[in-house]
Coordinates of C-alpha atoms in Angstrom, one line a residue:
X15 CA 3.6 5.6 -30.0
X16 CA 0.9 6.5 -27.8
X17 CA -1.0 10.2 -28.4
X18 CA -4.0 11.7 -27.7
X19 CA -5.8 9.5 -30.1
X20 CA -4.7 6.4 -28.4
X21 CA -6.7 7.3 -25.5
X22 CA -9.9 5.1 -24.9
X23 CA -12.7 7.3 -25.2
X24 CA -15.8 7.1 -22.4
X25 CA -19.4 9.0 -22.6
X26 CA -20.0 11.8 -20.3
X27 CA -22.5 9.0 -18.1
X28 CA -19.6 6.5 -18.2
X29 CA -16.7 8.6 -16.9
X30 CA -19.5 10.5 -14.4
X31 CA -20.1 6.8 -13.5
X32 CA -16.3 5.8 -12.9
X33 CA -15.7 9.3 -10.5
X34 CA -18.6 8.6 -8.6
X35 CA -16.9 4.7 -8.1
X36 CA -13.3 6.1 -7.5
X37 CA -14.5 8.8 -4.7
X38 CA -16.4 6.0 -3.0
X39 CA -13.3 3.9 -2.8
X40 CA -10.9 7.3 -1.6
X41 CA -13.9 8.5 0.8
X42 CA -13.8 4.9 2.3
X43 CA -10.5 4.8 2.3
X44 CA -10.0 8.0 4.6
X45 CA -13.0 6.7 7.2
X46 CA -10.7 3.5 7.3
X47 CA -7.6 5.1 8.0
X48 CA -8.4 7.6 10.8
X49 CA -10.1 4.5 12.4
X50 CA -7.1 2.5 12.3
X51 CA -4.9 5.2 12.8
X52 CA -7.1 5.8 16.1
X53 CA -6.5 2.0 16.7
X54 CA -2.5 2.7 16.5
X55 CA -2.6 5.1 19.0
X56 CA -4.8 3.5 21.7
X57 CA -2.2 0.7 21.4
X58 CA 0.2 2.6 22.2
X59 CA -1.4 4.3 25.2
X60 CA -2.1 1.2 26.5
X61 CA 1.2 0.1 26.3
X62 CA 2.6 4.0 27.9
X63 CA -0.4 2.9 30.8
X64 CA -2.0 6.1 29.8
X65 CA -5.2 4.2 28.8
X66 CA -6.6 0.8 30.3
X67 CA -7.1 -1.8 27.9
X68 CA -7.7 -5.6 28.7
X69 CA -5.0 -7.4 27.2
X70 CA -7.3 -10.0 25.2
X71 CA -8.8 -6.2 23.5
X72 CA -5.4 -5.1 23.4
X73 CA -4.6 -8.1 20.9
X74 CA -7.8 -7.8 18.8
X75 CA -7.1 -4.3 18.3
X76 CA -3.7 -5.3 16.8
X77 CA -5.5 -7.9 14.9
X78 CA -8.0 -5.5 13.3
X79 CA -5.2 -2.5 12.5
X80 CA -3.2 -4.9 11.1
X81 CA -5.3 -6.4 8.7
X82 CA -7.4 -3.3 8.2
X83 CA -4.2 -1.2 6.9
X84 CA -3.2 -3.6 4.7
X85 CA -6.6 -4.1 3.1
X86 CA -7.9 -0.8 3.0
X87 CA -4.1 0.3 1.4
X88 CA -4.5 -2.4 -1.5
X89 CA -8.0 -1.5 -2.3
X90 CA -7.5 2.3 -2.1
X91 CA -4.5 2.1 -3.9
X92 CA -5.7 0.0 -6.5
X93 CA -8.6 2.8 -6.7
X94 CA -5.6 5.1 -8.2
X95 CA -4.2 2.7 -10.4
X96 CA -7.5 1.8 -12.3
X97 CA -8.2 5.5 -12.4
X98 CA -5.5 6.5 -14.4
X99 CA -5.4 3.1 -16.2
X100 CA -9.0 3.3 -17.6
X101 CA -7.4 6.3 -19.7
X102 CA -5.8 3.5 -21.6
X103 CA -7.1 0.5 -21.8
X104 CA -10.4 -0.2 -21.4
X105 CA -12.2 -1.8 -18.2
X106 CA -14.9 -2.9 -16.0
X107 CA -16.8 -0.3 -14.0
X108 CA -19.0 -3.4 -12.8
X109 CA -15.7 -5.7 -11.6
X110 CA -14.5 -2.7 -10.0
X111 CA -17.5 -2.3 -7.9
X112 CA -18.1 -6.0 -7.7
X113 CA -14.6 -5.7 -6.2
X114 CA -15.4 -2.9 -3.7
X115 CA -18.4 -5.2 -2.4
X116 CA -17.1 -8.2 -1.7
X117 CA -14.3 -6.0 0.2
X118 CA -17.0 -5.0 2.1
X119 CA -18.5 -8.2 3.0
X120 CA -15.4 -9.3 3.8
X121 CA -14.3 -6.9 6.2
X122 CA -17.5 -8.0 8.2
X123 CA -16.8 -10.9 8.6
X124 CA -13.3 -10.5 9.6
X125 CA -14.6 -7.8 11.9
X126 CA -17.3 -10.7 13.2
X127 CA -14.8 -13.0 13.9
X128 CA -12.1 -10.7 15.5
X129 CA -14.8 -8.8 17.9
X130 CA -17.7 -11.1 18.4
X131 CA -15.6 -14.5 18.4
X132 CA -12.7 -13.0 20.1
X133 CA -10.3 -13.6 17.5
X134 CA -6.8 -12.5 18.3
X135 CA -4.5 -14.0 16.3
X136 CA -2.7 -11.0 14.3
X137 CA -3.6 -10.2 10.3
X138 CA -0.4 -13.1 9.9
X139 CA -2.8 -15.8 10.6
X140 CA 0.5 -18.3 11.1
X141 CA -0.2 -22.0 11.5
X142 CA -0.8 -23.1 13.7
X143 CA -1.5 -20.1 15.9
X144 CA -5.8 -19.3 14.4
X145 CA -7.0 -23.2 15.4
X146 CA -4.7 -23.6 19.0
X147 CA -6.2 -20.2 20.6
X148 CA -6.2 -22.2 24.1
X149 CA -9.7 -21.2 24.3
X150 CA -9.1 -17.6 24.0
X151 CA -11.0 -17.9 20.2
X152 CA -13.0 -20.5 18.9
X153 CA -12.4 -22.4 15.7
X154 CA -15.4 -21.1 14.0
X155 CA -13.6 -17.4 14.9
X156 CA -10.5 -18.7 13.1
X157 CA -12.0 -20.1 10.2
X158 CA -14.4 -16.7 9.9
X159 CA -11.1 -14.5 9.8
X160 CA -9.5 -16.7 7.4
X161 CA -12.6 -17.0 5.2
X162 CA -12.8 -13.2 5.3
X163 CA -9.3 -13.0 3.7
X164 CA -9.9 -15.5 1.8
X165 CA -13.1 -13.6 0.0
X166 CA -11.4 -10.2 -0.3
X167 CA -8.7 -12.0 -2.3
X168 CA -11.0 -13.6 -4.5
X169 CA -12.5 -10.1 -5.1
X170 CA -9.2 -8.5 -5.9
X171 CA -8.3 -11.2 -8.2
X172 CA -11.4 -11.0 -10.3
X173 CA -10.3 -7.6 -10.3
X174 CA -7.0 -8.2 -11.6
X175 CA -8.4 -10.8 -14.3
X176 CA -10.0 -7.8 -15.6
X177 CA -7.3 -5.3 -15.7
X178 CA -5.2 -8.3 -17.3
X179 CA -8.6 -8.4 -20.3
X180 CA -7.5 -4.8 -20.4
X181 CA -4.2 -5.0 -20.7
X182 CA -4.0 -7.6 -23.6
X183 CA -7.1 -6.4 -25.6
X184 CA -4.9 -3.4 -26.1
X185 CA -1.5 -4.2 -26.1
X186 CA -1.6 -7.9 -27.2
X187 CA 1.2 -9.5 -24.7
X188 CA 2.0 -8.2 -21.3
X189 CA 5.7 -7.8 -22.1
X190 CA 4.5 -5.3 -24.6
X191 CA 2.4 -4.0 -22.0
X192 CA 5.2 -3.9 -19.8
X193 CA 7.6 -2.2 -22.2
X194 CA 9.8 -5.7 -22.6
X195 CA 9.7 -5.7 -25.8
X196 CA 10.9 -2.4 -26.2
X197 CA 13.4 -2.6 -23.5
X198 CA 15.2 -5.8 -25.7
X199 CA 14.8 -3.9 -29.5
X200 CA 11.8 -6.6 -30.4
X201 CA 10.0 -3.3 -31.0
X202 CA 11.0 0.5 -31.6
X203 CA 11.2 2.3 -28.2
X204 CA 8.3 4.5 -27.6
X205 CA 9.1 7.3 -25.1
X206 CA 4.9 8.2 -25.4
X207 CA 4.2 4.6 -24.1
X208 CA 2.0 5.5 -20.7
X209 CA 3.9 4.7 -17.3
X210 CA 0.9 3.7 -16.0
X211 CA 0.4 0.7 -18.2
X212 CA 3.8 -0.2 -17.0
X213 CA 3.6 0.0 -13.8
X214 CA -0.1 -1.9 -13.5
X215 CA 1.3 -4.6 -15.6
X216 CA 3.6 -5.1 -12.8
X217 CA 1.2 -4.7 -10.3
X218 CA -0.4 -7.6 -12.3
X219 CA 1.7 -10.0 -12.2
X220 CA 3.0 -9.9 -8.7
X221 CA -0.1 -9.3 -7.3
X222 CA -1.8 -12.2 -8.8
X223 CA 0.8 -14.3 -8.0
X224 CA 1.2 -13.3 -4.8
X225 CA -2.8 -13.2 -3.7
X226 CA -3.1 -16.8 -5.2
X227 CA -0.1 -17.5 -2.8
X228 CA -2.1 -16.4 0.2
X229 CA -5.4 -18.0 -1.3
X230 CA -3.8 -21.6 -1.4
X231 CA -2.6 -20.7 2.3
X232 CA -5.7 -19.9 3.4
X233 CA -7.4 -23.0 1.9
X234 CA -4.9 -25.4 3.6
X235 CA -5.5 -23.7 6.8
X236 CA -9.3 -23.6 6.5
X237 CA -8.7 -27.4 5.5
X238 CA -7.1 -28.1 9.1
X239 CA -9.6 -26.5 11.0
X240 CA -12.1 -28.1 9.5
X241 CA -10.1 -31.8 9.8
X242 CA -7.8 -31.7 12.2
X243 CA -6.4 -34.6 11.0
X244 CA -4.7 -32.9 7.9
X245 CA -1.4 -31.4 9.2
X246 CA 0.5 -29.2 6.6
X247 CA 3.9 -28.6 6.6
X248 CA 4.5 -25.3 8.9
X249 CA 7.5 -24.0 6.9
X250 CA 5.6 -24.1 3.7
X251 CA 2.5 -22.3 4.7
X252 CA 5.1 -19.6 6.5
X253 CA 6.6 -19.2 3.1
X254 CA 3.3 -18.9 1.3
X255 CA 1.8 -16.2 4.1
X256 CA 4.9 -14.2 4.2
X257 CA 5.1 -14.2 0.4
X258 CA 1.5 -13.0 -0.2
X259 CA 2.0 -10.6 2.8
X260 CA 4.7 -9.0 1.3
X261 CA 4.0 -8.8 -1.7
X262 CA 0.0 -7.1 -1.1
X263 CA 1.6 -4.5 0.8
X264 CA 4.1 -3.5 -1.8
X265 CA 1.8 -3.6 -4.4
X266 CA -0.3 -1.1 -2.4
X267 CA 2.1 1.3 -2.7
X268 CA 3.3 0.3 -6.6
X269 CA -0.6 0.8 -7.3
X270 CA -0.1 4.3 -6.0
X271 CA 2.6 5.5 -7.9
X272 CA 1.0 5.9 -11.2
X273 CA -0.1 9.3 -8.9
X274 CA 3.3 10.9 -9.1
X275 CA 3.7 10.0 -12.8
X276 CA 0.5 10.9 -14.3
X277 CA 0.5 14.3 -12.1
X278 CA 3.6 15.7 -11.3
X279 CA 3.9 16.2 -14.8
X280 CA 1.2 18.8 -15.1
X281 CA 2.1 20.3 -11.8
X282 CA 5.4 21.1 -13.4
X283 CA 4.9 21.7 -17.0
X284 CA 7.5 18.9 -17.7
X285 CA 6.4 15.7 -19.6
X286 CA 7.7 12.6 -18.4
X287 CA 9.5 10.2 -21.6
X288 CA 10.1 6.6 -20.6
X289 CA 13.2 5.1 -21.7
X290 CA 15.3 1.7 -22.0
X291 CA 15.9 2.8 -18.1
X292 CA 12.6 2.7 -17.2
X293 CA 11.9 -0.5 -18.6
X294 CA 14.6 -2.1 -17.4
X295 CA 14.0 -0.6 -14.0
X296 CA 10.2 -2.3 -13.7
X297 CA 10.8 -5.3 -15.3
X298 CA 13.8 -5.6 -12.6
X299 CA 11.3 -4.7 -9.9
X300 CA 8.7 -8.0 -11.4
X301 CA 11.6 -10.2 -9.9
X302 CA 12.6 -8.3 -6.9
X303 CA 9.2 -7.2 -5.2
X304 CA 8.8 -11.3 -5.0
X305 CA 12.2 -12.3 -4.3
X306 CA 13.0 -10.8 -1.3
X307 CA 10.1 -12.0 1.1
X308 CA 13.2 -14.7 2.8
X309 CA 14.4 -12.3 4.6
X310 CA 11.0 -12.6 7.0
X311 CA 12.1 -15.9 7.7
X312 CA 16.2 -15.7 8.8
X313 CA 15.0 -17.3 11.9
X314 CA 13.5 -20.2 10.8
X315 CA 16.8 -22.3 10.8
X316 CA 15.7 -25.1 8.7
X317 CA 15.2 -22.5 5.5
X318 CA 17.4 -23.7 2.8
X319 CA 20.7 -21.3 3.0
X320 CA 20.5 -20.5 -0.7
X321 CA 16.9 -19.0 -0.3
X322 CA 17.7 -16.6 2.9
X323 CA 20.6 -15.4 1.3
X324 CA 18.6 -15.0 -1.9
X325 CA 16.6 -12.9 0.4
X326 CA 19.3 -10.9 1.9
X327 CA 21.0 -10.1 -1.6
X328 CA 17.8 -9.6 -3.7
X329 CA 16.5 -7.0 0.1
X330 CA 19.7 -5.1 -0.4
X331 CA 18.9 -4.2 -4.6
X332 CA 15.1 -4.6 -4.7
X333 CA 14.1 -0.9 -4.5
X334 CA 17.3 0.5 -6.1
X335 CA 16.1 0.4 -10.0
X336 CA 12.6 1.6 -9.3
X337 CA 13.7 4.3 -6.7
X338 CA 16.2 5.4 -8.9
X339 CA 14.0 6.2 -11.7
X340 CA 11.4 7.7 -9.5
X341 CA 13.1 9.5 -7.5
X342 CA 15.3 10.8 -9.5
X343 CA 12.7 11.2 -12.3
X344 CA 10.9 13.2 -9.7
X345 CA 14.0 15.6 -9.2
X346 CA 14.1 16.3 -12.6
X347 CA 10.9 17.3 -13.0
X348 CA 10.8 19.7 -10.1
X349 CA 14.6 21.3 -10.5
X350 CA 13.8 25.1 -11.9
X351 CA 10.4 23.7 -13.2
X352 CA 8.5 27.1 -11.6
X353 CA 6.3 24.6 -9.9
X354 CA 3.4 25.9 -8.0
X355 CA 3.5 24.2 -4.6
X356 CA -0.4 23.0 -4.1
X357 CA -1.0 21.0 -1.6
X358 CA -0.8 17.8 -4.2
X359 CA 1.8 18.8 -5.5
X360 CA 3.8 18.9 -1.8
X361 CA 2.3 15.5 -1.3
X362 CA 3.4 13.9 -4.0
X363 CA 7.2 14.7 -3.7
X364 CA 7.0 14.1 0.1
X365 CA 5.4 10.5 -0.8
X366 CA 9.1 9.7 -2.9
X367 CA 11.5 11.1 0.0
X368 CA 9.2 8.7 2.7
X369 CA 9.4 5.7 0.1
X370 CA 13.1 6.1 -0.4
X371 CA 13.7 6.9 3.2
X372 CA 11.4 4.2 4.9
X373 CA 13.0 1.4 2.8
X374 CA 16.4 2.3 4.9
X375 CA 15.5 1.1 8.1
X376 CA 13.8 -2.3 6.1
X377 CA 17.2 -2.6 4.3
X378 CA 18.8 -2.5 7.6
X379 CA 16.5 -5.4 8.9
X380 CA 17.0 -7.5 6.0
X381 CA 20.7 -7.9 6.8
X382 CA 21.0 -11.1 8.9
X383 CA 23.5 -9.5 11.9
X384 CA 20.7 -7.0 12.4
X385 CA 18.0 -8.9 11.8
X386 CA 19.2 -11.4 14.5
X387 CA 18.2 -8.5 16.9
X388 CA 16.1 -5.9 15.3
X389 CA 13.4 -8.3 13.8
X390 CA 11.3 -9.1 16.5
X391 CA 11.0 -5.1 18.2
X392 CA 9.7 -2.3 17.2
X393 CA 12.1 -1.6 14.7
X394 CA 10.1 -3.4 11.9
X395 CA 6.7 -1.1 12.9
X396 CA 9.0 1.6 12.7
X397 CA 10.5 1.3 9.0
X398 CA 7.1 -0.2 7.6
X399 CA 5.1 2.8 9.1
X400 CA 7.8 5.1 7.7
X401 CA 7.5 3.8 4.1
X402 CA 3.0 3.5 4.7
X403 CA 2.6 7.0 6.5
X404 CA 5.0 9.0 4.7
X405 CA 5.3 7.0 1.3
X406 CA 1.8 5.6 0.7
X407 CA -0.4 7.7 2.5
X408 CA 0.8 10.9 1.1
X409 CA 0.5 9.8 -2.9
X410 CA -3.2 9.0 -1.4
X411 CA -3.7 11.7 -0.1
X412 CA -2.2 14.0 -2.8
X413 CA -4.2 12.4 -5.5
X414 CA -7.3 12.8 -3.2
X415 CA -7.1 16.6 -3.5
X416 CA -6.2 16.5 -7.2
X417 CA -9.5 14.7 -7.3
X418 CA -11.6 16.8 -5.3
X419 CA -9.4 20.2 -5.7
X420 CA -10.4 23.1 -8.4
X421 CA -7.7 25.2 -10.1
X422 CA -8.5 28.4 -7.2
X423 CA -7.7 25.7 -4.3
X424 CA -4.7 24.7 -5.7
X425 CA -3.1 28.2 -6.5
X426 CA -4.5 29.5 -2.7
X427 CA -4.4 26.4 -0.4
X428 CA -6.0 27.3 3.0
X429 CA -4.9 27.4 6.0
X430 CA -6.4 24.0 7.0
X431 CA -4.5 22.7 4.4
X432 CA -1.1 24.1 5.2
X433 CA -1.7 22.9 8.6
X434 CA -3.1 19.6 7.7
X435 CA 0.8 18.9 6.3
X436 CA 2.8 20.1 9.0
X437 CA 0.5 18.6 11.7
X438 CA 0.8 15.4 10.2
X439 CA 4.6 15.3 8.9
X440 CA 5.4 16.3 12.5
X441 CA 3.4 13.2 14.3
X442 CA 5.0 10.4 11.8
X443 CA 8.3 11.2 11.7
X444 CA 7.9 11.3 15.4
X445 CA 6.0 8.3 15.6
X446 CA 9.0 6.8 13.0
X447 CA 11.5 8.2 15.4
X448 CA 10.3 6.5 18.6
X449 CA 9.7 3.0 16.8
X450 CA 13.1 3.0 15.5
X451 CA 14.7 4.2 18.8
X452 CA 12.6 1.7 21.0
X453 CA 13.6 -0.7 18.5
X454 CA 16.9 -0.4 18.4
X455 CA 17.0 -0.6 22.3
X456 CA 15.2 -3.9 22.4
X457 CA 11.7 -3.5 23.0
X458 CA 9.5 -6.2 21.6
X459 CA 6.8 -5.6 19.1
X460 CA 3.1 -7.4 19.6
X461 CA 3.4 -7.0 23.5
X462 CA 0.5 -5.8 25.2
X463 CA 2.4 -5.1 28.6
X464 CA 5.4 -3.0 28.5
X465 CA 7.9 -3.4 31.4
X466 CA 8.8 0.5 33.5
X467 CA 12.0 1.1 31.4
X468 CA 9.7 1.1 27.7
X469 CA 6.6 3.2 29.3
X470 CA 7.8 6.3 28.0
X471 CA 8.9 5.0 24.5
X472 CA 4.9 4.0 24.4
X473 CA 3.8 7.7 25.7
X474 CA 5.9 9.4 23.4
X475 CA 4.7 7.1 20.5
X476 CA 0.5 7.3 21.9
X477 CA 1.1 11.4 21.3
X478 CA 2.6 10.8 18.0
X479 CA -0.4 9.0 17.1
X480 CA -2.6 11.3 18.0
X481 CA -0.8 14.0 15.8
X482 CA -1.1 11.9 13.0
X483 CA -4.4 11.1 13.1
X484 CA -5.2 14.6 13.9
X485 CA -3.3 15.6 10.5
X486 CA -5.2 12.6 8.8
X487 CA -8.2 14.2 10.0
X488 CA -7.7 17.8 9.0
X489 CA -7.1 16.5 5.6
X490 CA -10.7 14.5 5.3
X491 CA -12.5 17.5 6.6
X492 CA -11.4 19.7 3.4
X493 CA -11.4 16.8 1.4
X494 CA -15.4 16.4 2.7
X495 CA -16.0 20.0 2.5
X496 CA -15.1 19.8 -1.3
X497 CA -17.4 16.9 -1.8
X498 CA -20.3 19.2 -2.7
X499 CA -18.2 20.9 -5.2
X500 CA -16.7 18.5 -7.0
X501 CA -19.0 16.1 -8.9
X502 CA -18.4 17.2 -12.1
X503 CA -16.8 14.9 -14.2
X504 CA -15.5 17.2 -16.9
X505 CA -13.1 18.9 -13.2
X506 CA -10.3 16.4 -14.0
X507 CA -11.1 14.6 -17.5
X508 CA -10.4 17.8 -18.9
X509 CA -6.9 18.3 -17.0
X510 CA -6.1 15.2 -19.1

């Protein structure tokens, strides 16, 4: 059973250290954000003709939001994870950083490559597409933005060898870390044993397999452009890309959940027990987060027929266990709890409802009839916005102001604050509404040039994005007029 006593115990200097390391990730996190959110609604200006962009910009921009959300979502969210993690098994303030740095270098070059070398290619980086540009890009621009990639993952996979060092120093096996072993009566069930460590261990494993998926795509493709010569097989680097690419972004948001589970319950008074359930629920989810990336590939006809319909069975159950136990886990903690309604607090539960309600329209997509229509419009922007603005983003966020919050913000939130969330619940499920609807009407996705009929779908959408980077915005100026205030270490250790 885990108590008190089984938490890892830092100095004051060590866990000053760590907060210092975790507000530099969030901060950066929040400059990254409002700039690509910025990017998402110049796009779509462009598109409504409300702003003139060249088209070759137009595409670059789409390149660098792309790329840029996903990256800054799996480094940010992994910020939470180790944050909460560190509580239990111990780990490497100097990989974490080493981690952040080479994220960094990374993004410059990737930024080198997209707007000094023109490279336009979208954060997909499909073979053959990054080395036959028709002269739009150079080579050296392709094999910069795939080199780019290619470093952050080896970054975030240093980082994951270390959380697995952590992992197995404490817990010996990562199905005990998992709660396996409980969950098939090898050991006693522990309802004390941390969700975080479960949900990391996860995280783990898909993540490492999937970023080592994407790292032997990126090789073969940095191969070609370097030898022309060598020709890989398309389908299989498809596979590989879309594998890696779906899994990073999910794990973004898995790495994020530990938020709701380590906070809510001290929002509401209510300890939350794991159970057989719960187990069984994210040792379900190590199969299914993997498993379902087929259904990107319905189109590609010469996919064997037992792997797309893997896809489309595994897409229809894949966030059913772990939704389940959240969300309902997350009901049960708030139903007559007397919760006090901080601004985390609202987050928080707003981050389930848009996890559980953006994975409808994906559900939607992943069924082949649909898909045969939906997949290539704005549709897919619209549910994986839904799941990233409302799901993702707001567990961000809400931890954020945990983080930078003292106990007289969160019983009198200001004004800002209450107006931070409706300004920005307003813009996404806006922005949601007009993907979904342009979508669903046929309008393609990745098109700089909209014909007259889908102008206004682009208008509407370019003044959603500007309310949600507004919101995003009122939110990082009271999280950076806290900054001053909240350096003290002992603000949330001793919550703990």
């Amino acid at each position: 059973m885990t108590t008190n006593s089984d938490i890892v115990n830092y100095s004051d200097t060590e866990n000053r250290s760590a907060l210092v390391a975790v507000k530099t990730h969030i901060i950066t996190g929040f400059l990254v954000f409002l700039l690509m959110m910025a990017a998402g609604a110049t796009m779509r200006a462009a598109q409504g003709k409300l702003a003139g962009v060249d088209d070759s910009l137009f595409y670059q921009i789409m390149t660098m939001h792309g790329v840029g959300v996903v990256g800054i979502s799996g480094i940010v969210g992994f910020s939470i994870m180790w944050y909460f993690l560190r509580q239990y098994v111990p780990l490497n303030l100097k990989i974490f950083w080493i981690n952040f740095y080479i994220f960094l270098t990374g993004v410059v070059i990737i930024l080198a490559s997209i707007f000094v070398g023109g490279y336009a290619g979208a954060w997909t980086f499909l073979y053959p597409l990054p080395t036959t540009s028709l002269g739009v890009w150079s080579v050296g621009a392709a094999i910069g933005f795939l080199s780019g990639l290619l470093l952050i993952g080896v970054g975030f996979l240093i980082l994951l060898l270390d959380i697995a060092r952590g992992l197995l120093s404490r817990y010996g096996s990562l199905a005990r870390a998992l709660g396996v072993t409980q969950l098939f009566g090898k050991d006693p069930l522990d309802t004390h044993h941390p969700t975080t460590v479960t949900i990391s261990t996860v995280v783990l494993i898909v993540d490492f397999i999937g970023i080592a998926a994407g790292a032997v795509a990126l090789i073969i493709m940095l191969i070609n452009a370097v030898n022309p010569e060598f020709k890989p097989d398309p389908l299989l680097v498809k596979n590989l890309i879309y594998f890696f690419g779906h899994v990073i972004i999910n794990a973004a948001i898995y790495s994020s959940v530990p938020a709701v589970y380590e906070l809510l319950p001290r929002y509401t008074k209510r300890p939350y027990h794991t159970s057989k359930v719960f187990y069984a629920a994210w040792f379900v989810a190590v199969f299914t987060i993997m498993g379902v990336y087929p259904h990107h590939l319905y189109m590609d006809f010469p996919m064997p027929a037992w792997a797309v319909i893997a896809g489309q069975v595994l897409s229809y159950c894949s966030g059913l266990p772990v939704m389940i136990v959240t969300g309902y886990g997350t009901l049960m903690m708030v139903y007559r709890s007397g919760i006090q309604w901080s601004t985390p607090a609202k987050l928080l539960v707003l981050s389930i409802f848009g996890w559980a309600a953006g994975g409808i329209p994906a559900v939607v997509d992943s069924m082949m009839a649909f898909n045969s229509v939906l997949h290539n419009t704005l549709w897919v922007p619209g549910h994986f916005h839904f799941y990233l603005l409302l799901g993702l983003l707001p567990m961000i966020i809400g931890f954020t102001f945990y983080l930078f919050s003292t106990p007289e913000d969160e019983a009198n939130p200001p004004l800002i604050e209450k107006l931070a969330v409706y300004t920005y619940v307003t813009g996404v499920l806006m922005l949601v509404l007009v993907f979904l609807t342009s979508g669903a009407h046929g309008i393609p996705r990745r098109w700089a040039v909209h014909m007259d009929p889908w102008v206004p779908y682009a208008q509407w959408g370019a003044i959603a994005g500007v309310l949600v980077t507004l919101g995003l915005l009122l939110f990082a100026v009271r999280v950076f007029t806290k900054l001053p205030k909240a350096t003290d270490p002992a603000l949330e250790y001793s919550r703990h």
